Short mmCIF file of C-alpha atoms in Angstrom, two decimals:
data_model
loop_
_atom_site.label_atom_id
_atom_site.label_comp_id
_atom_site.label_asym_id
_atom_site.label_seq_id
_atom_site.Cartn_x
_atom_site.Cartn_y
_atom_site.Cartn_z
CA GLY A 1 -4.23 14.74 2.64
CA ALA A 2 -3.81 13.63 5.91
CA VAL A 3 -0.09 11.80 7.77
CA VAL A 4 0.41 9.08 8.71
CA SER A 5 4.56 8.87 10.44
CA GLN A 6 6.29 5.64 10.95
CA HIS A 7 8.91 5.20 12.93
CA PRO A 8 11.85 4.53 12.99
CA SER A 9 12.38 4.41 8.99
CA ARG A 10 15.39 1.65 8.97
CA VAL A 11 16.68 -0.53 12.43
CA ILE A 12 19.10 -3.00 12.33
CA CYS A 13 19.20 -5.38 15.22
CA LYS A 14 20.63 -8.62 16.74
CA SER A 15 18.81 -12.40 16.46
CA GLY A 16 17.00 -12.77 19.17
CA THR A 17 15.72 -9.11 20.12
CA SER A 18 12.58 -7.50 19.89
CA VAL A 19 11.84 -4.60 17.83
CA LYS A 20 9.10 -2.16 18.03
CA ILE A 21 7.73 -0.07 15.34
CA GLU A 22 5.53 2.71 15.78
CA CYS A 23 2.73 4.52 13.43
CA ARG A 24 1.12 7.23 14.47
CA SER A 25 -1.52 9.66 12.41
CA LEU A 26 -0.57 12.84 13.11
CA ASP A 27 -3.41 15.27 12.16
CA PHE A 28 -6.55 12.85 11.92
CA GLN A 29 -8.01 10.37 14.59
CA ALA A 30 -7.76 6.18 12.93
CA THR A 31 -9.74 4.07 14.93
CA THR A 32 -8.55 1.57 12.72
CA MET A 33 -4.86 0.81 10.93
CA PHE A 34 -3.39 -1.90 8.56
CA TRP A 35 0.51 -3.40 8.54
CA TYR A 36 1.86 -4.77 5.68
CA ARG A 37 5.38 -6.73 4.77
CA GLN A 38 6.60 -6.11 1.91
CA PHE A 39 9.16 -8.29 0.64
CA PRO A 40 11.77 -7.09 -2.15
CA LYS A 41 10.39 -6.38 -5.49
CA GLN A 42 7.00 -7.61 -4.22
CA SER A 43 4.48 -6.18 -3.50
CA LEU A 44 1.98 -5.57 -0.09
CA MET A 45 0.74 -8.25 1.41
CA LEU A 46 -1.94 -7.59 4.91
CA MET A 47 -0.47 -8.29 7.97
CA ALA A 48 -2.87 -7.03 10.31
CA THR A 49 -5.68 -4.93 10.75
CA SER A 50 -5.29 -2.93 14.29
CA ASN A 51 -8.54 -1.66 16.08
CA GLU A 52 -8.27 0.62 18.86
CA GLY A 53 -9.51 -0.58 21.71
CA SER A 54 -9.34 -4.33 20.79
CA LYS A 55 -7.40 -6.93 19.73
CA ALA A 56 -5.70 -6.85 16.16
CA THR A 57 -7.03 -9.06 13.43
CA TYR A 58 -4.17 -11.27 11.70
CA GLU A 59 -4.33 -12.60 8.22
CA GLN A 60 -3.60 -16.58 7.96
CA GLY A 61 -0.27 -17.65 7.99
CA VAL A 62 0.46 -14.48 10.31
CA GLU A 63 2.17 -15.69 13.70
CA LYS A 64 0.39 -13.46 16.18
CA ASP A 65 2.72 -14.36 19.03
CA LYS A 66 5.52 -13.51 16.86
CA PHE A 67 3.85 -9.61 15.39
CA LEU A 68 2.38 -7.83 18.34
CA ILE A 69 0.12 -5.52 17.88
CA ASN A 70 -1.12 -2.81 19.49
CA HIS A 71 -3.22 0.32 18.80
CA ALA A 72 -3.70 1.55 21.92
CA SER A 73 -4.92 5.24 21.02
CA LEU A 74 -6.78 7.07 18.11
CA THR A 75 -3.65 8.15 16.67
CA LEU A 76 -1.11 5.59 17.38
CA SER A 77 -0.41 1.85 16.88
CA THR A 78 2.23 -0.11 17.48
CA LEU A 79 3.77 -3.47 15.75
CA THR A 80 6.76 -5.50 18.06
CA VAL A 81 8.39 -8.02 16.14
CA THR A 82 9.35 -10.64 19.32
CA SER A 83 12.47 -13.07 18.74
CA ALA A 84 13.63 -11.58 15.68
CA HIS A 85 15.16 -13.67 13.46
CA PRO A 86 16.66 -12.91 9.95
CA GLU A 87 13.80 -14.34 8.06
CA ASP A 88 11.94 -11.62 9.92
CA SER A 89 14.30 -9.07 7.72
CA SER A 90 11.57 -7.16 5.47
CA PHE A 91 10.22 -3.47 4.77
CA TYR A 92 7.00 -3.03 6.98
CA ILE A 93 4.57 -0.41 6.47
CA CYS A 94 1.58 0.56 8.43
CA SER A 95 -1.60 2.51 6.79
CA ALA A 96 -4.30 3.92 8.84
CA ARG A 97 -7.89 4.46 7.51
CA VAL A 98 -10.04 7.42 6.83
CA LEU A 99 -13.83 6.65 6.79
CA GLY A 100 -15.67 9.28 4.72
CA GLN A 101 -18.67 9.54 2.72
CA GLY A 102 -19.66 9.08 -0.84
CA GLY A 103 -16.85 7.08 -1.51
CA ASN A 104 -13.96 8.99 0.25
CA THR A 105 -12.71 6.24 2.17
CA GLU A 106 -9.34 6.00 1.64
CA ALA A 107 -6.02 4.94 3.68
CA PHE A 108 -2.74 7.31 4.23
CA PHE A 109 0.42 5.19 4.33
CA GLY A 110 3.56 5.56 6.37
CA GLN A 111 7.22 5.96 5.17
CA GLY A 112 7.59 2.07 6.09
CA THR A 113 10.42 0.47 7.82
CA ARG A 114 13.03 -1.46 6.99
CA LEU A 115 14.14 -4.14 9.43
CA THR A 116 17.29 -6.20 9.24
CA VAL A 117 17.90 -8.85 11.68
CA VAL A 118 21.95 -9.65 11.94
CA ALA B 1 -13.06 -12.45 -2.76
CA GLN B 2 -11.21 -9.62 -5.28
CA SER B 3 -8.50 -10.01 -7.01
CA VAL B 4 -5.43 -7.37 -9.12
CA THR B 5 -3.70 -8.50 -11.86
CA GLN B 6 -1.24 -6.47 -13.33
CA LEU B 7 0.46 -7.19 -16.84
CA GLY B 8 4.16 -6.68 -16.71
CA SER B 9 6.79 -6.34 -13.60
CA HIS B 10 8.20 -3.66 -15.28
CA VAL B 11 7.71 -0.89 -17.97
CA SER B 12 10.78 0.97 -20.25
CA VAL B 13 9.58 4.29 -21.93
CA SER B 14 12.07 7.34 -22.93
CA GLU B 15 11.44 10.24 -21.72
CA GLY B 16 8.36 12.21 -23.51
CA ALA B 17 6.36 8.98 -24.45
CA LEU B 18 3.15 7.42 -23.26
CA VAL B 19 3.38 5.77 -20.70
CA LEU B 20 0.31 2.72 -19.87
CA LEU B 21 0.63 0.78 -17.18
CA ARG B 22 -2.04 -2.37 -17.18
CA CYS B 23 -4.86 -3.53 -14.07
CA ASN B 24 -7.23 -5.94 -14.37
CA TYR B 25 -9.15 -6.93 -11.68
CA SER B 26 -12.10 -9.31 -10.42
CA SER B 27 -14.38 -7.90 -7.70
CA SER B 28 -17.57 -10.31 -6.55
CA VAL B 29 -19.03 -6.82 -6.14
CA PRO B 30 -18.62 -3.19 -7.57
CA PRO B 31 -15.38 -2.12 -6.53
CA TYR B 32 -13.15 0.28 -6.10
CA LEU B 33 -9.85 0.61 -7.56
CA PHE B 34 -6.65 2.53 -6.87
CA TRP B 35 -2.98 3.27 -8.27
CA TYR B 36 -0.32 4.32 -6.15
CA VAL B 37 3.02 5.00 -6.48
CA GLN B 38 6.28 4.09 -4.30
CA TYR B 39 9.11 5.36 -4.12
CA PRO B 40 12.79 3.55 -3.08
CA ASN B 41 12.47 2.64 0.67
CA GLN B 42 9.00 4.60 0.94
CA GLY B 43 5.74 4.34 2.27
CA LEU B 44 2.87 4.34 -1.03
CA GLN B 45 1.31 7.73 -2.25
CA LEU B 46 -2.19 7.76 -4.23
CA LEU B 47 -1.99 8.83 -7.45
CA LEU B 48 -5.91 8.16 -7.75
CA LYS B 49 -8.94 6.50 -7.15
CA TYR B 50 -12.38 5.50 -8.73
CA THR B 51 -14.98 5.16 -6.40
CA SER B 52 -18.20 4.60 -9.01
CA ALA B 53 -18.51 8.11 -10.22
CA ALA B 54 -16.46 9.06 -13.38
CA THR B 55 -15.01 6.39 -14.90
CA LEU B 56 -12.19 8.20 -16.35
CA VAL B 57 -10.25 9.31 -13.04
CA LYS B 58 -7.50 12.31 -12.86
CA GLY B 59 -5.07 11.82 -10.64
CA ILE B 60 -2.13 13.42 -9.49
CA ASN B 61 1.48 14.29 -11.38
CA GLY B 62 -0.29 14.01 -14.73
CA PHE B 63 -1.42 10.62 -14.28
CA GLU B 64 -5.63 8.86 -15.73
CA ALA B 65 -7.26 5.97 -15.48
CA GLU B 66 -10.09 4.73 -17.13
CA PHE B 67 -12.87 2.50 -15.50
CA LYS B 68 -13.88 -0.24 -18.03
CA LYS B 69 -16.46 -2.82 -16.76
CA SER B 70 -16.42 -4.58 -19.71
CA GLU B 71 -13.18 -5.50 -19.68
CA THR B 72 -12.70 -5.72 -16.07
CA SER B 73 -9.95 -3.25 -16.14
CA PHE B 74 -8.10 0.14 -15.04
CA HIS B 75 -5.34 1.33 -16.92
CA LEU B 76 -2.99 3.94 -15.50
CA THR B 77 -1.95 6.26 -18.31
CA LYS B 78 -0.11 9.62 -18.67
CA PRO B 79 0.81 11.00 -22.22
CA SER B 80 4.42 12.16 -21.49
CA ALA B 81 6.82 10.38 -18.69
CA HIS B 82 9.07 12.75 -16.93
CA MET B 83 12.18 10.83 -15.41
CA SER B 84 10.85 11.87 -12.15
CA ASP B 85 7.90 9.26 -13.06
CA ALA B 86 10.53 6.84 -12.48
CA ALA B 87 8.83 4.24 -10.11
CA GLU B 88 7.10 1.38 -8.26
CA TYR B 89 3.24 1.63 -9.34
CA PHE B 90 0.61 -0.63 -7.64
CA CYS B 91 -2.91 -0.94 -8.56
CA ALA B 92 -5.08 -2.19 -5.56
CA VAL B 93 -8.80 -3.48 -4.88
CA SER B 94 -11.20 -2.92 -2.39
CA GLU B 95 -15.31 -3.75 -2.04
CA GLY B 96 -16.93 -0.68 -2.70
CA GLY B 97 -18.65 1.13 0.76
CA GLY B 98 -16.68 1.81 3.29
CA SER B 99 -14.58 -1.00 4.24
CA TYR B 100 -11.64 -0.24 2.41
CA ILE B 101 -9.64 -3.17 2.49
CA PRO B 102 -7.56 -3.36 -0.56
CA THR B 103 -6.15 -6.14 -2.28
CA PHE B 104 -3.11 -5.37 -4.30
CA GLY B 105 -1.52 -6.37 -7.14
CA ARG B 106 2.33 -7.18 -7.60
CA GLY B 107 3.55 -4.15 -8.61
CA THR B 108 4.89 -2.65 -12.01
CA SER B 109 7.98 -0.77 -11.92
CA LEU B 110 8.20 2.17 -14.24
CA ILE B 111 11.88 2.66 -15.94
CA VAL B 112 12.17 5.86 -17.97
CA HIS B 113 15.01 6.61 -20.11
CA PRO B 114 16.39 9.65 -20.75
#
């Protein structure tokens, strides 16, 4: 299957700083990428849908000024957590959607990024 | 609107025993259904998916799931558990067609005892 690379896998930052997480589709072009947040022992919560060349669509309750998403190319989307606080500590996962015919639409997931804000 | 309910946050089995992870869905349109596996500190890997073709779907690692419309269920099974199957499993539903914005269940942690 297609490969999605997410970087970094782990990051520790100080409270008040910003952190950028990259999501790359390595062998395909992704017009749409998704960003999820996962709390310990819980499911994935969709934060936003990132469309190449346009503004991201944020889910209700997600602060767009806090979580900046940029999808500048067909293979790269970035999530920047601005002015991070300890409560932003979480596991962030991106996925890239591959549109197909006959039910072959599928999303491929990155490895996730463990963010710890101290 | 669509939703997924995974019954049981934890399922414990012995190595070699049958694995059964339950998933019930709700969808206002014909659904696409998915099972994903997540190992610690990793992303999700697709096990199998149902996209309105055969109701019995076979996936990787010996897993399979059966779509039962009358029961709105998509339970995941494996005849014989291996230690390496221990992981978190997520059921997901999306609207049929090309939109693919899945809604995930809360996950079931599979524990395999030697």
